[in-house]
Tab-separated table of C-alpha atoms and ligand atoms in Angstrom:
chain	number	residue	atom	x	y	z
P	26	MET	CA	0.000	0.000	0.000
P	27	ARG	CA	1.315	3.438	-0.906
P	28	SER	CA	1.584	5.848	2.018
P	29	THR	CA	1.141	9.555	1.514
P	30	THR	CA	3.179	11.746	3.822
P	31	LEU	CA	1.453	14.814	5.092
P	32	ASP	CA	3.747	17.790	5.713
P	33	THR	CA	2.666	19.034	9.118
P	34	SER	CA	5.348	21.671	9.657
P	35	PRO	CA	3.883	25.135	10.228
P	36	TYR	CA	6.755	26.593	8.190
P	37	VAL	CA	7.948	26.482	4.614
P	38	GLU	CA	11.617	27.286	3.947
P	39	LEU	CA	12.569	28.765	0.615
P	40	ASN	CA	16.009	29.573	-0.703
P	41	ARG	CA	16.545	32.881	-2.448
P	42	ASP	CA	15.944	31.468	-5.960
P	43	LEU	CA	12.616	29.873	-5.079
P	44	TRP	CA	11.431	32.960	-3.188
P	45	ARG	CA	12.479	35.268	-6.053
P	46	GLY	CA	10.255	33.240	-8.411
P	47	LEU	CA	7.205	34.263	-6.363
P	48	ARG	CA	7.586	37.909	-7.380
P	49	ASP	CA	5.309	37.183	-10.360
P	50	ALA	CA	4.727	40.395	-12.321
P	51	THR	CA	5.232	42.838	-9.422
P	52	PRO	CA	7.083	45.852	-10.888
P	53	LEU	CA	10.168	47.389	-9.246
P	54	PRO	CA	9.160	50.952	-8.419
P	55	LEU	CA	12.452	52.127	-6.793
P	56	THR	CA	15.568	53.758	-8.214
P	57	ASP	CA	19.121	53.454	-6.870
P	58	ASP	CA	18.915	57.017	-5.517
P	59	GLU	CA	15.683	56.343	-3.626
P	60	LEU	CA	17.217	53.179	-2.190
P	61	ALA	CA	20.309	55.057	-1.024
P	62	GLY	CA	18.101	57.254	1.177
P	63	MET	CA	16.618	54.203	2.907
P	64	ARG	CA	19.825	52.355	3.759
P	65	SER	CA	20.864	52.350	7.395
P	66	LEU	CA	24.450	52.864	8.338
P	67	GLY	CA	26.476	49.726	7.574
P	68	ASP	CA	23.562	47.934	5.971
P	69	ALA	CA	24.579	47.001	2.442
P	70	ILE	CA	21.517	46.524	0.269
P	71	SER	CA	21.194	46.528	-3.501
P	72	LEU	CA	18.339	46.936	-5.968
P	73	GLU	CA	18.831	43.239	-6.748
P	74	GLU	CA	18.050	42.429	-3.105
P	75	VAL	CA	14.946	44.636	-3.274
P	76	ALA	CA	13.781	42.839	-6.432
P	77	ASP	CA	14.575	39.303	-5.219
P	78	ILE	CA	13.437	39.537	-1.613
P	79	TYR	CA	11.202	42.553	-1.055
P	80	LEU	CA	9.047	42.461	-4.199
P	81	PRO	CA	7.704	38.940	-3.547
P	82	LEU	CA	7.107	40.024	0.050
P	83	SER	CA	5.287	43.168	-1.069
P	84	ARG	CA	3.081	41.014	-3.324
P	85	LEU	CA	2.288	38.553	-0.515
P	86	ILE	CA	1.375	41.386	1.866
P	87	ASN	CA	-0.786	43.075	-0.802
P	88	LEU	CA	-2.792	39.839	-1.171
P	89	GLN	CA	-3.093	39.475	2.600
P	90	VAL	CA	-4.324	43.063	3.089
P	91	ALA	CA	-7.293	42.367	0.783
P	92	ALA	CA	-8.082	39.074	2.533
P	93	HIS	CA	-7.795	40.738	5.953
P	94	GLN	CA	-10.244	43.461	5.005
P	95	ALA	CA	-12.763	40.852	3.802
P	96	LEU	CA	-12.395	38.903	7.048
P	97	HIS	CA	-12.871	42.029	9.126
P	98	THR	CA	-16.042	42.855	7.157
P	99	THR	CA	-17.568	39.446	7.990
P	100	THR	CA	-17.229	40.224	11.719
P	101	THR	CA	-18.741	43.708	11.429
P	102	GLN	CA	-21.640	42.308	9.349
P	103	PHE	CA	-22.250	39.662	12.005
P	104	LEU	CA	-22.329	42.412	14.660
P	105	ARG	CA	-24.582	44.560	12.400
P	106	GLU	CA	-22.042	47.356	12.722
P	107	PRO	CA	-20.933	49.582	9.852
P	108	SER	CA	-17.743	48.284	8.272
P	109	ILE	CA	-14.811	50.623	8.888
P	110	ARG	CA	-11.385	50.144	7.402
P	111	THR	CA	-8.840	49.202	10.051
P	112	PRO	CA	-5.127	49.474	9.387
P	113	PHE	CA	-3.256	46.295	8.522
P	114	VAL	CA	-0.506	46.106	11.144
P	115	ILE	CA	2.909	44.584	10.444
P	116	GLY	CA	5.476	43.996	13.232
P	117	ILE	CA	9.195	43.966	12.411
P	118	ALA	CA	11.467	42.426	15.061
P	119	GLY	CA	15.110	41.400	15.420
P	120	SER	CA	18.364	42.216	17.227
P	121	VAL	CA	20.046	45.590	17.579
P	122	ALA	CA	22.158	46.156	14.408
P	123	VAL	CA	20.410	43.515	12.286
P	124	GLY	CA	19.009	46.115	9.876
P	125	LYS	CA	15.348	46.303	10.917
P	126	SER	CA	15.176	49.982	10.005
P	127	THR	CA	16.302	49.339	6.428
P	128	THR	CA	13.798	46.493	6.040
P	129	ALA	CA	11.043	48.726	7.421
P	130	ARG	CA	11.849	51.696	5.170
P	131	ILE	CA	12.037	49.574	2.011
P	132	LEU	CA	8.756	47.861	2.796
P	133	GLN	CA	7.129	51.206	3.547
P	134	ALA	CA	8.149	52.540	0.130
P	135	LEU	CA	7.139	49.393	-1.785
P	136	LEU	CA	3.788	48.883	-0.056
P	137	ALA	CA	2.831	52.534	-0.630
P	138	ARG	CA	3.080	51.993	-4.414
P	139	TRP	CA	0.036	49.708	-4.457
P	140	PRO	CA	-3.068	51.737	-5.388
P	141	ASP	CA	-5.244	49.826	-2.889
P	142	HIS	CA	-3.119	50.828	0.152
P	143	PRO	CA	-1.098	53.987	-0.541
P	144	ARG	CA	-0.935	55.282	3.052
P	145	VAL	CA	1.774	53.388	4.914
P	146	ASP	CA	3.099	54.707	8.239
P	147	LEU	CA	6.222	53.534	10.054
P	148	VAL	CA	6.628	53.796	13.820
P	149	THR	CA	9.647	52.571	15.804
P	150	THR	CA	9.206	51.427	19.369
P	151	ASP	CA	12.203	53.431	20.657
P	152	GLY	CA	9.743	56.338	21.064
P	153	PHE	CA	8.162	54.286	23.845
P	154	LEU	CA	11.415	53.853	25.792
P	155	LEU	CA	11.115	55.418	29.245
P	156	PRO	CA	12.858	58.815	29.419
P	157	THR	CA	16.462	58.631	30.650
P	158	ALA	CA	15.570	60.262	34.006
P	159	GLU	CA	12.975	57.541	34.618
P	160	LEU	CA	15.376	54.768	33.523
P	161	LYS	CA	17.893	56.161	36.032
P	162	ARG	CA	15.269	56.252	38.771
P	163	ARG	CA	14.393	52.598	38.124
P	164	ASN	CA	18.084	51.620	37.796
P	165	LEU	CA	17.496	50.519	34.180
P	166	LEU	CA	20.148	52.565	32.356
P	167	LYS	CA	22.067	49.397	31.507
P	168	ARG	CA	18.866	47.651	30.438
P	169	LYS	CA	17.970	49.932	27.548
P	170	GLY	CA	16.119	47.898	24.934
P	171	PHE	CA	15.033	45.223	27.455
P	172	PRO	CA	11.235	44.845	27.768
P	173	GLU	CA	11.130	46.620	31.143
P	174	SER	CA	12.799	49.757	29.673
P	175	TYR	CA	9.652	50.566	27.636
P	176	ASP	CA	6.332	52.139	28.508
P	177	ARG	CA	4.575	48.932	27.452
P	178	ARG	CA	1.110	50.142	28.452
P	179	GLY	CA	1.572	53.306	26.382
P	180	LEU	CA	2.715	51.281	23.373
P	181	LEU	CA	-0.259	48.931	23.625
P	182	ARG	CA	-2.675	51.878	24.021
P	183	PHE	CA	-1.122	53.510	20.941
P	184	LEU	CA	-1.600	50.399	18.817
P	185	VAL	CA	-5.159	49.724	19.985
P	186	ASP	CA	-6.057	53.357	19.202
P	187	VAL	CA	-4.582	53.096	15.691
P	188	LYS	CA	-6.196	49.717	15.033
P	189	SER	CA	-9.613	50.896	16.185
P	190	GLY	CA	-9.572	53.668	13.581
P	191	ARG	CA	-9.031	56.800	15.741
P	192	PRO	CA	-8.579	59.782	13.396
P	193	GLU	CA	-5.279	60.859	14.946
P	194	VAL	CA	-2.964	59.016	17.322
P	195	ARG	CA	0.320	60.366	18.716
P	196	ALA	CA	3.541	58.433	19.242
P	197	PRO	CA	6.439	59.885	21.276
P	198	VAL	CA	9.799	60.337	19.541
P	199	TYR	CA	13.277	59.090	20.545
P	200	SER	CA	16.589	60.647	19.526
P	201	HIS	CA	19.732	58.530	19.117
P	202	LEU	CA	21.644	61.791	19.328
P	203	SER	CA	20.458	62.834	22.788
P	204	TYR	CA	19.978	59.144	23.740
P	205	ASP	CA	16.619	60.180	25.206
P	206	ILE	CA	12.966	60.870	24.420
P	207	VAL	CA	12.523	64.264	22.737
P	208	PRO	CA	10.325	66.306	25.119
P	209	GLY	CA	7.100	67.554	23.544
P	210	GLU	CA	7.735	65.972	20.125
P	211	HIS	CA	5.273	63.502	18.584
P	212	GLN	CA	4.733	61.539	15.424
P	213	LEU	CA	1.129	61.732	14.219
P	214	VAL	CA	-0.549	58.630	12.833
P	215	ARG	CA	-3.725	59.400	10.917
P	216	GLN	CA	-5.646	56.309	9.821
P	217	PRO	CA	-3.053	54.717	7.560
P	218	ASP	CA	-3.934	51.729	5.363
P	219	ILE	CA	-0.895	49.917	6.752
P	220	LEU	CA	1.127	50.507	9.924
P	221	LEU	CA	4.646	49.108	10.253
P	222	LEU	CA	5.737	48.807	13.887
P	223	GLU	CA	9.471	48.158	14.171
P	224	GLY	CA	11.371	47.319	17.350
P	225	LEU	CA	13.428	44.813	19.274
P	226	ASN	CA	10.618	43.389	21.361
P	227	VAL	CA	7.489	43.708	19.264
P	228	LEU	CA	6.899	39.947	19.035
P	229	GLN	CA	6.946	39.416	22.762
P	230	THR	CA	3.880	37.979	24.489
P	231	GLY	CA	2.770	38.246	28.106
P	232	PRO	CA	0.042	37.315	30.548
P	233	SER	CA	-2.322	39.951	29.104
P	234	LEU	CA	-2.713	41.546	25.673
P	235	THR	CA	0.520	42.732	24.021
P	236	VAL	CA	1.155	44.553	20.743
P	237	SER	CA	1.849	41.268	18.943
P	238	ASP	CA	-1.807	40.286	19.492
P	239	PHE	CA	-2.710	43.056	17.020
P	240	PHE	CA	-0.323	42.086	14.238
P	241	ASP	CA	-1.778	40.911	10.949
P	242	PHE	CA	1.692	39.970	9.689
P	243	SER	CA	5.112	39.882	11.331
P	244	ILE	CA	8.700	39.754	10.167
P	245	TYR	CA	11.781	38.671	12.126
P	246	VAL	CA	15.112	39.750	10.652
P	247	ASN	CA	17.640	37.098	11.658
P	248	ALA	CA	21.423	36.761	11.529
P	249	ARG	CA	24.118	34.770	13.306
P	250	ILE	CA	25.128	36.199	16.661
P	251	GLY	CA	28.811	36.529	15.629
P	252	ASP	CA	27.811	38.527	12.525
P	253	LEU	CA	25.566	40.768	14.608
P	254	ARG	CA	28.392	41.513	17.010
P	255	SER	CA	30.749	42.519	14.229
P	256	TRP	CA	28.069	44.640	12.494
P	257	TYR	CA	27.396	46.403	15.802
P	258	VAL	CA	31.100	47.058	16.457
P	259	ASP	CA	31.751	48.213	12.854
P	260	ARG	CA	28.789	50.581	13.026
P	261	PHE	CA	30.072	52.003	16.303
P	262	LEU	CA	33.463	52.665	14.660
P	263	THR	CA	31.772	54.509	11.783
P	264	LEU	CA	29.504	56.490	14.135
P	265	ARG	CA	32.635	58.153	15.575
P	266	ARG	CA	32.952	60.101	12.326
P	267	THR	CA	29.214	60.798	11.907
P	268	ALA	CA	26.735	60.967	14.796
P	269	PHE	CA	29.307	60.964	17.640
P	270	ALA	CA	31.242	63.812	15.977
P	271	ARG	CA	28.359	66.175	16.722
P	272	ARG	CA	28.818	68.229	19.881
P	273	ASP	CA	25.208	67.599	20.875
P	274	SER	CA	25.635	63.814	20.678
P	275	HIS	CA	25.295	61.962	23.973
P	276	PHE	CA	28.271	59.866	22.768
P	277	HIS	CA	30.447	62.836	21.755
P	278	ARG	CA	33.152	61.643	24.173
P	279	TYR	CA	33.553	58.529	21.988
P	280	ALA	CA	34.318	60.536	18.828
P	281	SER	CA	38.028	60.832	19.659
P	282	LEU	CA	38.638	57.165	20.524
P	283	ASP	CA	41.137	55.265	18.406
P	284	ASP	CA	40.080	52.013	16.717
P	285	ALA	CA	41.236	49.715	19.518
P	286	GLU	CA	39.558	51.768	22.262
P	287	ALA	CA	36.340	52.041	20.249
P	288	ARG	CA	36.305	48.295	19.635
P	289	THR	CA	36.704	47.632	23.353
P	290	ILE	CA	33.809	49.925	24.306
P	291	ALA	CA	31.499	48.709	21.534
P	292	THR	CA	32.231	45.080	22.419
P	293	GLU	CA	31.430	45.836	26.066
P	294	LEU	CA	28.101	47.486	25.137
P	295	TRP	CA	27.296	44.514	22.926
P	296	THR	CA	28.259	41.876	25.489
P	297	GLU	CA	26.679	43.558	28.502
P	298	ILE	CA	23.447	44.888	26.997
P	299	ASN	CA	22.542	43.921	23.464
P	300	GLU	CA	23.612	40.273	23.353
P	301	PRO	CA	21.879	39.267	26.613
P	302	ASN	CA	18.721	41.052	25.410
P	303	LEU	CA	18.910	39.156	22.127
P	304	VAL	CA	19.404	35.788	23.804
P	305	GLU	CA	16.906	36.237	26.645
P	306	ASN	CA	14.127	38.240	25.020
P	307	ILE	CA	14.353	38.743	21.283
P	308	ALA	CA	15.503	35.443	19.726
P	309	PRO	CA	12.865	33.369	21.608
P	310	THR	CA	10.146	35.313	19.733
P	311	ARG	CA	11.388	34.226	16.303
P	312	ALA	CA	9.213	31.102	16.090
P	313	ARG	CA	6.137	33.297	16.225
P	314	ALA	CA	6.949	35.474	13.205
P	315	THR	CA	4.980	35.036	9.978
P	316	LEU	CA	8.204	35.489	8.034
P	317	VAL	CA	11.880	35.095	8.956
P	318	LEU	CA	14.460	36.787	6.715
P	319	GLN	CA	17.798	34.990	7.186
P	320	LYS	CA	20.872	37.149	6.534
P	321	GLY	CA	24.382	35.939	5.738
P	322	ALA	CA	27.654	37.545	6.874
P	323	ASP	CA	27.518	39.923	3.865
P	324	HIS	CA	24.076	41.234	5.035
P	325	SER	CA	22.243	39.697	2.066
P	326	ILE	CA	19.162	37.559	2.656
P	327	HIS	CA	19.741	34.018	1.462
P	328	ARG	CA	16.784	32.177	2.949
P	329	VAL	CA	13.184	32.951	3.813
P	330	ARG	CA	10.950	31.021	6.199
P	331	LEU	CA	7.231	31.559	5.920
P	332	ARG	CA	4.619	30.359	8.366
P	333	LYS	CA	1.827	28.766	6.385
P	334	LEU	CA	-0.240	27.488	9.324
W	167	LIG	N1	24.337	55.653	18.802
W	167	LIG	C1	23.704	55.902	17.641
W	167	LIG	N2	23.748	57.138	17.077
W	167	LIG	C2	23.102	57.386	15.923
W	167	LIG	N3	22.376	56.494	15.248
W	167	LIG	C3	22.299	55.246	15.741
W	167	LIG	C4	22.948	54.871	16.971
W	167	LIG	N4	22.676	53.573	17.225
W	167	LIG	C5	21.876	53.155	16.208
W	167	LIG	N5	21.653	54.130	15.311
W	167	LIG	C6	20.796	54.062	14.116
W	167	LIG	O1	19.477	53.791	14.596
W	167	LIG	C7	18.786	52.882	13.757
W	167	LIG	C8	18.233	51.712	14.544
W	167	LIG	O2	19.277	50.933	15.006
W	167	LIG	P1	19.022	49.491	15.688
W	167	LIG	O3	18.040	49.630	16.799
W	167	LIG	O4	20.351	48.893	16.004
W	167	LIG	O5	18.271	48.664	14.611
W	167	LIG	P2	18.612	48.062	13.193
W	167	LIG	O6	20.094	48.046	12.945
W	167	LIG	O7	18.052	46.676	13.267
W	167	LIG	O8	17.889	48.930	12.239
W	167	LIG	C9	19.768	52.519	12.657
W	167	LIG	O9	19.452	53.313	11.524
W	167	LIG	C10	21.120	52.878	13.225
W	167	LIG	O10	22.047	53.197	12.193
W	168	LIG	C1	17.170	52.396	21.041
W	168	LIG	C2	17.329	50.897	21.084
W	168	LIG	C3	16.931	50.371	22.462
W	168	LIG	C4	16.455	50.226	20.002
W	168	LIG	O1	15.083	50.522	20.194
W	168	LIG	P1	13.817	49.922	19.325
W	168	LIG	O2	13.437	50.937	18.280
W	168	LIG	O3	14.190	48.619	18.700
W	168	LIG	O4	12.720	49.784	20.341
W	168	LIG	C5	18.803	50.499	20.805
W	168	LIG	O5	19.190	50.948	19.560
W	168	LIG	C6	19.788	51.018	21.875
W	168	LIG	O6	20.119	52.163	21.915
W	168	LIG	N1	20.266	50.142	22.779
W	168	LIG	C7	21.057	50.521	23.919
W	168	LIG	C8	22.433	49.936	23.943
W	168	LIG	C9	23.330	50.509	22.858
W	168	LIG	O7	23.657	51.705	22.906
W	168	LIG	O8	23.678	49.757	21.957
């Protein structure tokens, strides 16, 4: 008797060639110049990478937005409520220095080119970090980026307000320059079609509702821990000549370090703060992501894992 094997894995793994084939006829609406403005420091990305990796992803999300809207309408019809459009929310998670910001900015640009969802907003969770004075008070200065260093209630409230269709919702703003929340400054979110929420801990769950409960799609940007450490240290070395060189930078004292001193300090910051946060809090959330983008040592994405169940 012939036995049929049923594939019961919740994931499908695709190498770059197979994933690229799923682009179908999606056009590439970006130029090299536009791409240059989206690249984060140290994050090498080419138009080829956008075409191979991000266009199939943009097509998949476009299909899911339509399906999500239809599903939402069935619930409002059942409740005999008028159907309102709620934003499709995408979470983007991963380690410090993995390149989440670049992924988020490219997706924002590509998704906004679809005529059925042109309004795409991007919010980063660093705006919900507790102000430095409060971190000091709670003895959390060395825990920046850990779950307890955020105003988690405020972040959840923000997302629920956006998702429920409030005309205008405000998110606080963080500055890498002052290393603190910018007093009185806000980013306004006004009923976008899609909201991208990017941050270290966005896929975390807890005993009550968390932001990940409101995601319609989620992406985890993954890389080997050794690669992440060297990307973090290399970026720190470059920042000496850019951000740290500014007098108003919180890290201005690091601008004059030589290479060896800078490597020592960056490695300490990595080993004492960012690596433990990755191992304890961030990496364990990977299994939950709808999509995992696997990066190689050269930053390029060579494998994609999609959750199909
Ligand atoms: N100390 C810093 N000064 C200025 N910019 C920084 C500093 N640290 C990180 N950045 C920038 O902030 C952004 C977010 O960085 P990070 O949280 O490490 O996420 P990712 O590298 O995954 O995008 C990146 O664009 C990075 O270049
Ligand atoms: C600001 C961050 C916590 C990232 O915040 P996110 O937007 O991911 O919530 C991180 O980039 C950071 O500054 N970590 C502190 C340790 C360090 O300086 O590397």
